[in-house]
mmCIF file of C-alpha atoms and ligand atoms in Angstrom:
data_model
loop_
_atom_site.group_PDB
_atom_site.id
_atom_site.type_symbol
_atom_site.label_atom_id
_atom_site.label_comp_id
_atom_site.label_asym_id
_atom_site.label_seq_id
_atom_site.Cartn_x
_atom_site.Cartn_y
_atom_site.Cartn_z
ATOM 1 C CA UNK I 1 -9.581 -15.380 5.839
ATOM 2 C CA UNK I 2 -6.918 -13.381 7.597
ATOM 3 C CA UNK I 3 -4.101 -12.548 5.439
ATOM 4 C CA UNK I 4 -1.457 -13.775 8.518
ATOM 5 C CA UNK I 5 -3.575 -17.321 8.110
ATOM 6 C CA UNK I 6 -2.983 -17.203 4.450
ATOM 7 C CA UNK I 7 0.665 -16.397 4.520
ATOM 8 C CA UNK I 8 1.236 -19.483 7.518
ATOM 9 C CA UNK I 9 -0.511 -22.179 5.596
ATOM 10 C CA UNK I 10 1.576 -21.862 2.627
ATOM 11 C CA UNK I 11 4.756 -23.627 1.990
ATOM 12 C CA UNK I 12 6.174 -20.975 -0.581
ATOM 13 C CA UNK I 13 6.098 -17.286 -1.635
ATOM 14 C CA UNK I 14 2.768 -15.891 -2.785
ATOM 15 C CA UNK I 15 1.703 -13.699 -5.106
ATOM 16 C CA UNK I 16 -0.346 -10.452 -4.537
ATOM 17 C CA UNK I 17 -1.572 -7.143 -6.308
ATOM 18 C CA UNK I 18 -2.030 -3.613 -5.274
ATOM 19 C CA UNK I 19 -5.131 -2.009 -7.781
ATOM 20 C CA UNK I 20 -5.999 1.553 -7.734
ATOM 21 C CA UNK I 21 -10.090 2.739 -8.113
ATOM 22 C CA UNK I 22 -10.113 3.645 -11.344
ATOM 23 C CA UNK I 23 -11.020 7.699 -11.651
ATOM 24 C CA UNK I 24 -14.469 8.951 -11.077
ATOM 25 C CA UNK I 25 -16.693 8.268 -14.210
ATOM 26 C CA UNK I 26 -14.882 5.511 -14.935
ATOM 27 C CA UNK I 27 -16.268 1.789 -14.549
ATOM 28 C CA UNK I 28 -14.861 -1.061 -12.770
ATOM 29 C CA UNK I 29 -14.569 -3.223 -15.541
ATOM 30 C CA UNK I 30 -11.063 -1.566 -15.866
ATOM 31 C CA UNK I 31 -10.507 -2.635 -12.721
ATOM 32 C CA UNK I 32 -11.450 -6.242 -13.875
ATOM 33 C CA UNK I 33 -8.950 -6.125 -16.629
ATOM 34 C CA UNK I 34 -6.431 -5.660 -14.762
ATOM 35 C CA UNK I 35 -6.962 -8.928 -12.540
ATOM 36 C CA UNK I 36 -8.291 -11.181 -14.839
ATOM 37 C CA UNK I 37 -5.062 -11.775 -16.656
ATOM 38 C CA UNK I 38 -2.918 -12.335 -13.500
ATOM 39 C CA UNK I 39 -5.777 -15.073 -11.719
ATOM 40 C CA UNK I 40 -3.390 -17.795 -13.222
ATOM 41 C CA UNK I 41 -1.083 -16.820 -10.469
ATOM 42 C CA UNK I 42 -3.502 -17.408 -7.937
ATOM 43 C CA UNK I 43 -3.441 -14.202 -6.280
ATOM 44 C CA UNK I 44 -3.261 -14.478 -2.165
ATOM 45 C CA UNK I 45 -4.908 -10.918 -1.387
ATOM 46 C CA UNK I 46 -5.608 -8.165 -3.541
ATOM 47 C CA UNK I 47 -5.143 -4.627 -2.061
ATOM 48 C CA UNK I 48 -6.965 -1.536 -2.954
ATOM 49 C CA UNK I 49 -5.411 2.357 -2.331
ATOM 50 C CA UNK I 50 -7.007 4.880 -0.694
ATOM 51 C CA UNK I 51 -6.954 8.421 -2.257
ATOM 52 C CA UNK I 52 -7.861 11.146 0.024
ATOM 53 C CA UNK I 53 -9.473 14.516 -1.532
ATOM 54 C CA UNK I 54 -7.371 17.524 -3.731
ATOM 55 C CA UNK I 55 -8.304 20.602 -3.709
ATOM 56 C CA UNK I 56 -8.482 22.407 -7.682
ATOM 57 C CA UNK I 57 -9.261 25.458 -8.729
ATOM 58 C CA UNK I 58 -12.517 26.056 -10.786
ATOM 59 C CA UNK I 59 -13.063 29.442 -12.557
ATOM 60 C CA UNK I 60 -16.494 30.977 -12.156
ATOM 61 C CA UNK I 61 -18.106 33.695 -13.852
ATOM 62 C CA UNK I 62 -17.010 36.674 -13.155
ATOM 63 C CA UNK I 63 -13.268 35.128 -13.828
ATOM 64 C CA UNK I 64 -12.794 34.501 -9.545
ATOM 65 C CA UNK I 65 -11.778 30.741 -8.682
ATOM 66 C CA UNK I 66 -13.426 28.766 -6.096
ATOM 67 C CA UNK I 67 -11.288 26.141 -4.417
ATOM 68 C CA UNK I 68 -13.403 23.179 -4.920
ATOM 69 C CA UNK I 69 -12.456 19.705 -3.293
ATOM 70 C CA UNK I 70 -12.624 16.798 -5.562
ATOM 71 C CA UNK I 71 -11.809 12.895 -4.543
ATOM 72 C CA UNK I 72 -10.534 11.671 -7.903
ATOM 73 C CA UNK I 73 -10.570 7.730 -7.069
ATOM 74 C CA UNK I 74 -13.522 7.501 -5.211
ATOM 75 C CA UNK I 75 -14.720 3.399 -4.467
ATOM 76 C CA UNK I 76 -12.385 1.922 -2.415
ATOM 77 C CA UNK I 77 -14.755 -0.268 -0.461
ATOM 78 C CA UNK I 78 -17.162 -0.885 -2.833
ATOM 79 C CA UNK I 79 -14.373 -2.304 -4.897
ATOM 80 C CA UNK I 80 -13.029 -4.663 -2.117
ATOM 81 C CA UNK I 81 -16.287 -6.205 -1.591
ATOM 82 C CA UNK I 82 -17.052 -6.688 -5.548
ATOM 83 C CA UNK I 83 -13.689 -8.220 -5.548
ATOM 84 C CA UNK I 84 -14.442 -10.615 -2.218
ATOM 85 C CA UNK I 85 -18.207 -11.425 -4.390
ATOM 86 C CA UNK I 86 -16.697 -11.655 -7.642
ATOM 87 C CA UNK I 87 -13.283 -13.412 -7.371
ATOM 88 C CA UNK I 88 -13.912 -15.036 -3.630
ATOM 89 C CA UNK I 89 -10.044 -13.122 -3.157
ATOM 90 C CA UNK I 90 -9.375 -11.508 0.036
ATOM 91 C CA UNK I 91 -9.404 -7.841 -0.954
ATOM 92 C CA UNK I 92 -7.986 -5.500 1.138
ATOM 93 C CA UNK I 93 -8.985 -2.069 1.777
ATOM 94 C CA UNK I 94 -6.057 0.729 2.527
ATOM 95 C CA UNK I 95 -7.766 2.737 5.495
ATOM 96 C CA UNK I 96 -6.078 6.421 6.221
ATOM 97 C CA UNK I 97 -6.066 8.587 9.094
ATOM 98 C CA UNK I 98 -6.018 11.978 6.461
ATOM 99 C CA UNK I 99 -9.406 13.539 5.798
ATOM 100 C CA UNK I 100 -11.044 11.254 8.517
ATOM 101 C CA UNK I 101 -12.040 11.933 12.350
ATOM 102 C CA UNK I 102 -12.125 8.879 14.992
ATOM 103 C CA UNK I 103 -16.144 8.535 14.434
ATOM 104 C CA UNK I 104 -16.008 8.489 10.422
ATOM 105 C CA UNK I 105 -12.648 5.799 10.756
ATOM 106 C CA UNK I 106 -15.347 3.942 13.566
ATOM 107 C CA UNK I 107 -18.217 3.764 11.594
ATOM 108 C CA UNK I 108 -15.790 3.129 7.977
ATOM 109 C CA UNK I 109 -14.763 0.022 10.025
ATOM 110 C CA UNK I 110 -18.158 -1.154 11.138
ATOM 111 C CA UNK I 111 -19.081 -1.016 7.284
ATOM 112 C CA UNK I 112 -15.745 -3.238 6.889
ATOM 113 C CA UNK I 113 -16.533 -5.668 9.578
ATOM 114 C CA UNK I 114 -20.559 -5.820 7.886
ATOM 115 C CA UNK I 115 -19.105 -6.745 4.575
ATOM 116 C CA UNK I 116 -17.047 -9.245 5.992
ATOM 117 C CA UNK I 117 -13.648 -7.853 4.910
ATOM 118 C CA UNK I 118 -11.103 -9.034 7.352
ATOM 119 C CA UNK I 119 -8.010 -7.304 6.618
ATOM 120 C CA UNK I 120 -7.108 -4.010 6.153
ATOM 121 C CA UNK I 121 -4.070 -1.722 5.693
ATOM 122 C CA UNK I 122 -3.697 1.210 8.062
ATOM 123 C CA UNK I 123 -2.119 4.100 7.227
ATOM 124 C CA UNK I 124 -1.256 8.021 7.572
ATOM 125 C CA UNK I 125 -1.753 8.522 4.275
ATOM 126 C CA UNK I 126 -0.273 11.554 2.258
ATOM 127 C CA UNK I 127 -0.782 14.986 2.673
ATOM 128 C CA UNK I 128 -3.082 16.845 0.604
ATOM 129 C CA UNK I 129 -1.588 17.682 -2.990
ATOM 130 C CA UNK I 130 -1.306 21.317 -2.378
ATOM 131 C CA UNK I 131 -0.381 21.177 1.304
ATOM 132 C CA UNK I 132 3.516 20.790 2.550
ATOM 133 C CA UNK I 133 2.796 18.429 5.557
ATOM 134 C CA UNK I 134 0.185 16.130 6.565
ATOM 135 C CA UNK I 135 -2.603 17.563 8.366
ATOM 136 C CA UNK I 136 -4.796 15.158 10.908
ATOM 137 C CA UNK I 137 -8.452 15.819 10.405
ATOM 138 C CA UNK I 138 -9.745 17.768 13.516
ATOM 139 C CA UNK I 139 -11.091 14.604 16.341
ATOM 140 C CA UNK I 140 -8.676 12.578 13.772
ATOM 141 C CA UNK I 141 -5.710 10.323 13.850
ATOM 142 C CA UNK I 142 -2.180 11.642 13.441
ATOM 143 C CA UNK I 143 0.071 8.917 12.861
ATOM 144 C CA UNK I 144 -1.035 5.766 11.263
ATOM 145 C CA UNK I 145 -0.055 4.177 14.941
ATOM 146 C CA UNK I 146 -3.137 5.745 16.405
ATOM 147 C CA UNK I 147 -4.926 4.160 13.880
ATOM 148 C CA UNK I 148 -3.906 0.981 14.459
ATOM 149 C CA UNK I 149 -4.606 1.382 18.669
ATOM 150 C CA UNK I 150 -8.336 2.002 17.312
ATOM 151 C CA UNK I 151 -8.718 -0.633 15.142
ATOM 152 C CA UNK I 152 -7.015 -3.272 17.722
ATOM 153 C CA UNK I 153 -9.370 -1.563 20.404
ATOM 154 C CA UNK I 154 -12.247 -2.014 17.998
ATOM 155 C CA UNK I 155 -10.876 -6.052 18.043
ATOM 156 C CA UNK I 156 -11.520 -5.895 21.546
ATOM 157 C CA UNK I 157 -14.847 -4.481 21.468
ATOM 158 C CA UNK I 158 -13.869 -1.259 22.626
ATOM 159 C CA UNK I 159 -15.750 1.393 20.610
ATOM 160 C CA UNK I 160 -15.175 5.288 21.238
ATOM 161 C CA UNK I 161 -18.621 5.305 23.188
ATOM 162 C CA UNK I 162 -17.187 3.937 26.583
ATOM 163 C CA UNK I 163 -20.227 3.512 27.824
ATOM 164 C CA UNK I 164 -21.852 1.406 25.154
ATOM 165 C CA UNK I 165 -21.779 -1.998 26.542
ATOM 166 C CA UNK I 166 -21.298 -5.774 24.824
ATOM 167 C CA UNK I 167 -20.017 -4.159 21.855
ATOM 168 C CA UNK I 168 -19.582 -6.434 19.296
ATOM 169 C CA UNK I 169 -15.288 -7.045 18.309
ATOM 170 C CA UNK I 170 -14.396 -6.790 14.886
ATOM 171 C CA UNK I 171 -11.918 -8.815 14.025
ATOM 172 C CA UNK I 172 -9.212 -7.450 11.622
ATOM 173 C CA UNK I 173 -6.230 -8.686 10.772
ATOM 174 C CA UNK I 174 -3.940 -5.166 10.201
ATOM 175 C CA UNK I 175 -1.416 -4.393 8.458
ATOM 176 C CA UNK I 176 0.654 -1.735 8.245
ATOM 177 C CA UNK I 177 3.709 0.410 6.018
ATOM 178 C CA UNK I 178 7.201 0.455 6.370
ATOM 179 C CA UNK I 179 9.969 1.802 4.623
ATOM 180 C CA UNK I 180 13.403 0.361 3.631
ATOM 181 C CA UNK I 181 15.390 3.074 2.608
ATOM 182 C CA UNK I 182 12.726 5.063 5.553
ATOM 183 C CA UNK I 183 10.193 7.069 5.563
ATOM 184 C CA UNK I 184 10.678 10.627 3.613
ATOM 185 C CA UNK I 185 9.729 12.633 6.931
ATOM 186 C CA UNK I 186 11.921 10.395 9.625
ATOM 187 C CA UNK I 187 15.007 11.808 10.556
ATOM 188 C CA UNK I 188 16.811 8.410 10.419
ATOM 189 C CA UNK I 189 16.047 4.845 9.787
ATOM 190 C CA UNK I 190 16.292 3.643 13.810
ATOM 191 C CA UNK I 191 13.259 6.291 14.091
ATOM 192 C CA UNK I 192 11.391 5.567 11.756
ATOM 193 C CA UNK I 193 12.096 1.727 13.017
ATOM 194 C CA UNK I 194 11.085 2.658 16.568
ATOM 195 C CA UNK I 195 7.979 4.242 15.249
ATOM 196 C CA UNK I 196 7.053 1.082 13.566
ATOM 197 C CA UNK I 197 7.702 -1.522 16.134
ATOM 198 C CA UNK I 198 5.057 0.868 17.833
ATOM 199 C CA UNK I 199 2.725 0.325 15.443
ATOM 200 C CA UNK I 200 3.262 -3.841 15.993
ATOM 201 C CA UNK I 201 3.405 -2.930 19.476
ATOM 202 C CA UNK I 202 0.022 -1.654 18.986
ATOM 203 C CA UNK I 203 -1.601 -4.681 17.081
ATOM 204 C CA UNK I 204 -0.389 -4.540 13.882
ATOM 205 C CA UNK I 205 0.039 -7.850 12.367
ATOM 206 C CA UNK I 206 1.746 -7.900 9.246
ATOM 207 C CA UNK I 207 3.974 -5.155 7.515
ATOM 208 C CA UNK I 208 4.278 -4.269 3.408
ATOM 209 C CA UNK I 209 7.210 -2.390 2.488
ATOM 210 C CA UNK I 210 7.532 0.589 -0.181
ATOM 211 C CA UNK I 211 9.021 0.030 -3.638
ATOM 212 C CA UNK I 212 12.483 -0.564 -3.631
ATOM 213 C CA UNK I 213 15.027 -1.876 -6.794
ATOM 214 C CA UNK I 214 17.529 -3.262 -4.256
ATOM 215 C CA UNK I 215 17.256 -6.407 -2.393
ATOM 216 C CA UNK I 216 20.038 -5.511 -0.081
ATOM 217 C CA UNK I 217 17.599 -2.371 0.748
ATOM 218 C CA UNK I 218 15.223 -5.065 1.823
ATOM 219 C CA UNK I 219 17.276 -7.657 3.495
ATOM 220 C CA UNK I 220 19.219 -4.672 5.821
ATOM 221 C CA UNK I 221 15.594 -3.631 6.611
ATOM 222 C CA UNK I 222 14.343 -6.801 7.527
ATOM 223 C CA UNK I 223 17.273 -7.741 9.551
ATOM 224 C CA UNK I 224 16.589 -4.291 11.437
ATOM 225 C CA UNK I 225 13.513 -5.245 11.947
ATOM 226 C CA UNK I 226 13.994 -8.654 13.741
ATOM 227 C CA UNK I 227 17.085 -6.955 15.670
ATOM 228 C CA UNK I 228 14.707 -4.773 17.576
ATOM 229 C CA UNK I 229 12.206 -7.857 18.197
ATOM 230 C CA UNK I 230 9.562 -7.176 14.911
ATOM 231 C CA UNK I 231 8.739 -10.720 14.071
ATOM 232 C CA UNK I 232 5.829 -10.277 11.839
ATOM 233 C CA UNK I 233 6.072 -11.168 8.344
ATOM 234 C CA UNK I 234 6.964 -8.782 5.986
ATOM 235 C CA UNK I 235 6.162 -8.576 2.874
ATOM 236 C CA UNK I 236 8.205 -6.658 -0.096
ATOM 237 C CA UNK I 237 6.455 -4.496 -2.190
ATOM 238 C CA UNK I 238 7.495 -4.732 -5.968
ATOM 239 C CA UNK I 239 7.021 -2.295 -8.513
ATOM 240 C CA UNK I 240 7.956 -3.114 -12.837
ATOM 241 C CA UNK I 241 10.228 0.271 -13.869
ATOM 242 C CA UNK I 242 7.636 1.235 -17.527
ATOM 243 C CA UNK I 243 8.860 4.190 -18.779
ATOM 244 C CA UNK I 244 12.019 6.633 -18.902
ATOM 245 C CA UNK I 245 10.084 9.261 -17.148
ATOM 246 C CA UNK I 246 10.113 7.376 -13.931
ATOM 247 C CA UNK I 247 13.603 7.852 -13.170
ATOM 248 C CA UNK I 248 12.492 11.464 -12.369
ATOM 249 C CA UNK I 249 8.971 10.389 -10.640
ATOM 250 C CA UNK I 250 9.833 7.576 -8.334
ATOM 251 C CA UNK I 251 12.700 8.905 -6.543
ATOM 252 C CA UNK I 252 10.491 12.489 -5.867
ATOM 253 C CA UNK I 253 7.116 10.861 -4.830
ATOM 254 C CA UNK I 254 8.119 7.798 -3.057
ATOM 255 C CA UNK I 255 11.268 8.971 -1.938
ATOM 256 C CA UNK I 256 13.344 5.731 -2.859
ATOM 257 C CA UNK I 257 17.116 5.101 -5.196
ATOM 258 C CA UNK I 258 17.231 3.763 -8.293
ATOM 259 C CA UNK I 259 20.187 1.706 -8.386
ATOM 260 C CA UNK I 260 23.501 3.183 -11.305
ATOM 261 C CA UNK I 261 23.114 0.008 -12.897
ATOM 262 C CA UNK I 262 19.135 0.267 -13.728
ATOM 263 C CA UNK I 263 18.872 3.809 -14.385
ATOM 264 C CA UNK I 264 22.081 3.544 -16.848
ATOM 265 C CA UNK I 265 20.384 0.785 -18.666
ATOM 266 C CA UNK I 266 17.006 2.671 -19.092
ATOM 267 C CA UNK I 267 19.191 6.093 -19.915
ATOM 268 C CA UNK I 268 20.400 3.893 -22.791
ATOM 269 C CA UNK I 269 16.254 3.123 -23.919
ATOM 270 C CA UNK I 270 14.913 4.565 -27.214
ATOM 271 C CA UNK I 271 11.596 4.092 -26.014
ATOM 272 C CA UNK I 272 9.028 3.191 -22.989
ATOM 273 C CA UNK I 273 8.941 -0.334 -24.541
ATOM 274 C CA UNK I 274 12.451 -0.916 -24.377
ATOM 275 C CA UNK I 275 12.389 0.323 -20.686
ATOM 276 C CA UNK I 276 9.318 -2.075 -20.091
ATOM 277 C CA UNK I 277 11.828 -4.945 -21.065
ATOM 278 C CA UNK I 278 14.679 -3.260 -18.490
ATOM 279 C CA UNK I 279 12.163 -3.058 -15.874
ATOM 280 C CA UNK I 280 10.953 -6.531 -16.139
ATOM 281 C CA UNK I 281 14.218 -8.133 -16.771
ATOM 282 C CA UNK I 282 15.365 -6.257 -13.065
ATOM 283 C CA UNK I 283 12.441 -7.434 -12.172
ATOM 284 C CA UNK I 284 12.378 -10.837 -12.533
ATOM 285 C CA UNK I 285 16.139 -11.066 -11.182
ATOM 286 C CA UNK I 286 14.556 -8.858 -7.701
ATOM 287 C CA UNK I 287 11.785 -11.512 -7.420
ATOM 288 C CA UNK I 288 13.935 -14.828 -7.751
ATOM 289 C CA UNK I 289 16.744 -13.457 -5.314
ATOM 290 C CA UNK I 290 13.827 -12.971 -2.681
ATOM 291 C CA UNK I 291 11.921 -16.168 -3.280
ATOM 292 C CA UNK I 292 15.346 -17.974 -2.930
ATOM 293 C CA UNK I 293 15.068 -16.360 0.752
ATOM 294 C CA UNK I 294 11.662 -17.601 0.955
ATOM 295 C CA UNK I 295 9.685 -14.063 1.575
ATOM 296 C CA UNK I 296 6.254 -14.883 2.881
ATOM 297 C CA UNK I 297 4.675 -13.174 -0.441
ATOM 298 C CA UNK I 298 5.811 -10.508 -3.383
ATOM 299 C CA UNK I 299 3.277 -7.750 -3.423
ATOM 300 C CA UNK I 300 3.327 -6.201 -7.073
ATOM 301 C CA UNK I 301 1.882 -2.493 -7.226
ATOM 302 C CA UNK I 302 0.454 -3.066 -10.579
ATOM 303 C CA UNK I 303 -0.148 0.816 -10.774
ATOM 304 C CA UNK I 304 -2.733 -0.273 -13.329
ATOM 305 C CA UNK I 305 -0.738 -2.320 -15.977
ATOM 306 C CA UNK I 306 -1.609 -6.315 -15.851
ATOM 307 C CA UNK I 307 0.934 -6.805 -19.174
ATOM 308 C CA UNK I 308 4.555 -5.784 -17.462
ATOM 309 C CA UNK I 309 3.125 -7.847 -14.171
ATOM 310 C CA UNK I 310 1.869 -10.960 -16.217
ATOM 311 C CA UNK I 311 5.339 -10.990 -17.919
ATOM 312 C CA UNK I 312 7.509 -11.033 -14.390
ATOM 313 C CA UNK I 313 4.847 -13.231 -12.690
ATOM 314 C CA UNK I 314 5.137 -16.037 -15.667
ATOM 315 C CA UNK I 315 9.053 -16.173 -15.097
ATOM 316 C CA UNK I 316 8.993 -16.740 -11.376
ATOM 317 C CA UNK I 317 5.420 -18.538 -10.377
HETATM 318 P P1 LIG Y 401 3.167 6.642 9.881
HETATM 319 O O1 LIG Y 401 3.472 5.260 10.316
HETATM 320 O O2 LIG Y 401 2.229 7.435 10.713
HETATM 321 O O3 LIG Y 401 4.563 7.409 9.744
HETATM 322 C C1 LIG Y 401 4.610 8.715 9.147
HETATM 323 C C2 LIG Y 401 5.871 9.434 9.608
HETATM 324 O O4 LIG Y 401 5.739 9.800 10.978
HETATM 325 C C3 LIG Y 401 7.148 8.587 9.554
HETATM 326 O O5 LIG Y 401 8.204 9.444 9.230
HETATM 327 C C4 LIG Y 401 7.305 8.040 10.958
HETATM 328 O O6 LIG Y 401 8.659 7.771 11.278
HETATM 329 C C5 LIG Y 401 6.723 9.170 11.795
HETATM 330 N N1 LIG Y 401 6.003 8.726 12.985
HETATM 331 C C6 LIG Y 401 5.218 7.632 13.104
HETATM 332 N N2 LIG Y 401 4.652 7.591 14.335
HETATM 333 C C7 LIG Y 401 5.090 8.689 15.001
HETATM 334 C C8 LIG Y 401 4.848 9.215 16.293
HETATM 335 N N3 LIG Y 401 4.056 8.588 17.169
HETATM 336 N N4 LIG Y 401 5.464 10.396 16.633
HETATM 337 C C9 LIG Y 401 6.273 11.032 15.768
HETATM 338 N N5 LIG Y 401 6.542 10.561 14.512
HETATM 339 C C10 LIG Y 401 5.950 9.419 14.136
HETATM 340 N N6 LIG Y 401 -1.146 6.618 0.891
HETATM 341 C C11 LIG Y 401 -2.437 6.870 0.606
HETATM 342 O O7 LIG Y 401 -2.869 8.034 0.700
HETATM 343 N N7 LIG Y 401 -3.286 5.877 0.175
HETATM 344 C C12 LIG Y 401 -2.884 4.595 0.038
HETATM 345 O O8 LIG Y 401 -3.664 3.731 -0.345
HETATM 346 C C13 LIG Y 401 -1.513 4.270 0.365
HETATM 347 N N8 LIG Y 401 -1.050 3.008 0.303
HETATM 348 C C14 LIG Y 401 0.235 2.714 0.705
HETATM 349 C C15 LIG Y 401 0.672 1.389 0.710
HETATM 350 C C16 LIG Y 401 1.971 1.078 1.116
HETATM 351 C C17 LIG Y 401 2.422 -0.373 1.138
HETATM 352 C C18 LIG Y 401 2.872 2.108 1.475
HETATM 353 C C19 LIG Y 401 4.294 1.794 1.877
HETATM 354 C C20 LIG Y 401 2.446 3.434 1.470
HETATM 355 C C21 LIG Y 401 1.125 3.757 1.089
HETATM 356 N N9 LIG Y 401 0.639 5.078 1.102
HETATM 357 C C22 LIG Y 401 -0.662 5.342 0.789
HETATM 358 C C23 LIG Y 401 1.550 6.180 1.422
HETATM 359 C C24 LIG Y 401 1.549 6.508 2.931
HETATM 360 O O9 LIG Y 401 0.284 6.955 3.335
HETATM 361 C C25 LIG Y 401 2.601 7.606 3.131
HETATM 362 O O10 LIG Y 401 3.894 7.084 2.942
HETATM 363 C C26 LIG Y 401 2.491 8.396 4.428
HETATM 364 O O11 LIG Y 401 3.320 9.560 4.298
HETATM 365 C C27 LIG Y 401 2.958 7.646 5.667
HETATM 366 O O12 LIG Y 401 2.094 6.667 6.020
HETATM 367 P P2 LIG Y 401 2.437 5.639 7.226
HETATM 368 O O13 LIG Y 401 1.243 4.832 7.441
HETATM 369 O O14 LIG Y 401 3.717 4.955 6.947
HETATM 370 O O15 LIG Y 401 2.605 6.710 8.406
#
């Protein structure tokens, strides 16, 4: 079912998880472990990340290094469908535009579309670890808003070969990123806002949001949003503060505040645990303001750790 469906026929705020593949080698009964204690909630969709390839260094004999490139989290649609098979939960792949040309992204989709997976979340995607700035694939997208024209196109039946007739549409129901306190790279927030009415322009249908630890972050956004005629729903993106270390990482790598208050109160932790309880006490307090403004869904980036989600989720659903 298309996520958009899902969000209209219900009467109150949802509940949904982001997973990660768990790292090469590793099984996806980790993967289970980290949904089966949060099914009480009734998750709406489940969404799965995307990691592109890193390059490392390996030394070979002779002591010179080859740059070898490795794709740590490897799985991402063979998750989604286990999940669909498994769980009978709309899973929903994150598709990027980095490390892909327009043929791989076409025939990623057509996979997609075979498996029955309906929705999907399109994005740029990072740039490699040891690269400054993002670098499109040659015959690939740059911005996730070409991705989206592709996948709408596909929706129509329009495939890259223009002369291949009767095409069968796809039918995906895309989403797509945006930013609250903006995206690291836009100059200002009314870019970065023009940018993504593009990509609803385009066919997007439904918008997540980064992390952020203040509502008013997400209320200004939203109200942005609608000013410059974005109706879609949008959906806030939650993420449980779990350890002291954090206060460093989550500003650098996803470019958004901490609010005095929060990082005072972790400051004051003598361990992760007590943090844990910070970060799911602000938390819980996050998720009730925005239910009480009925937000289509809360979209918790579990980052892997069921026990801090299961403890916000029982206070609120
Ligand atoms: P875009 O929408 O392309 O925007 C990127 C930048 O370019 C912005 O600054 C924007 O203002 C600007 N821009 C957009 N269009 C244009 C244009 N036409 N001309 C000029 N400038 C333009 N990354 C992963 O690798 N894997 C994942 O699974 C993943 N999941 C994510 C899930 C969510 C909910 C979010 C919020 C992010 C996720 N990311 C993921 C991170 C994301 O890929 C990065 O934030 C990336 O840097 C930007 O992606 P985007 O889709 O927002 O890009």
């Amino acid at each position: 079912m298309k996520l958009t469906d899902i969000l209209k026929k219900s009467q109150k705020t949802l509940f949904s998880i982001e997973i990660l593949p768990p790292l090469k080698g590793k099984g996806i009964q980790s993967i289970y472990n980290v949904i089966d204690p949060l099914l009480e909630f009734k998750p709406a969709f489940i969404d799965v990340t995307y990691h592109r390839e890193e390059y490392i260094y390996k030394k070979r004999p002779g002591g010179y290094l080859e740059k070898v490139s490795v794709r740590k989290r490897p799985g991402t649609v063979g998750i989604c469908a286990a999940l669909m098979y498994k769980y009978n939960i709309e899973a929903v792949p994150h598709i990027i535009c980095g490390g892909f040309n327009k043929e791989e992204t076409e025939n990623a989709l057509i996979d997609l579309h075979f498996l029955g997976i309906q929705n999907v979340l399109a994005l740029r995607g990072d740039s490699i670890k040891s690269e400054p700035y993002f670098v499109p694939e040659p015959g690939g997208h740059a911005y996730a808003l070409d991705l989206v024209k592709q996948i709408a196109a596909m929706n129509k039946g329009i495939y890259l070969d223009e002369e291949m007739k009767d095409a069968e549409p796809t039918d995906f129901c895309i989403g797509v990123a945006g930013y609250p306190e903006k995206h690291f790279e836009a100059p200002n927030i009314q870019t970065d806002l023009h940018y993504l009415k593009q990509k609803i322009d385009a066919g997007a249908h439904y918008i997540v949001t980064q992390m952020f630890f203040d509502n008013k972050k997400y209320f200004n956004f939203v109200e942005k949003c609608r000013e410059i005629g974005i109706t879609v729903p949008i959906i806030p993106g939650i993420k449980i503060l779990s350890s002291k270390k954090q206060l460093l990482t989550i500003p650098k790598v996803f470019n958004v505040e901490i609010p005095f208050e929060l990082s005072q109160a972790v400051h004051k932790c003598k361990s992760d645990e007590e943090v844990q309880n910070v970060g799911i006490e602000w938390s819980i307090q996050q998720c009730k303001e925005l239910i009480q403004q009925n937000v289509p869904c809360l979209h918790f980036y579990t980052m892997g750790n069921a026990t801090i989600t299961k403890k916000v989720a029982e206070k609120i659903f």
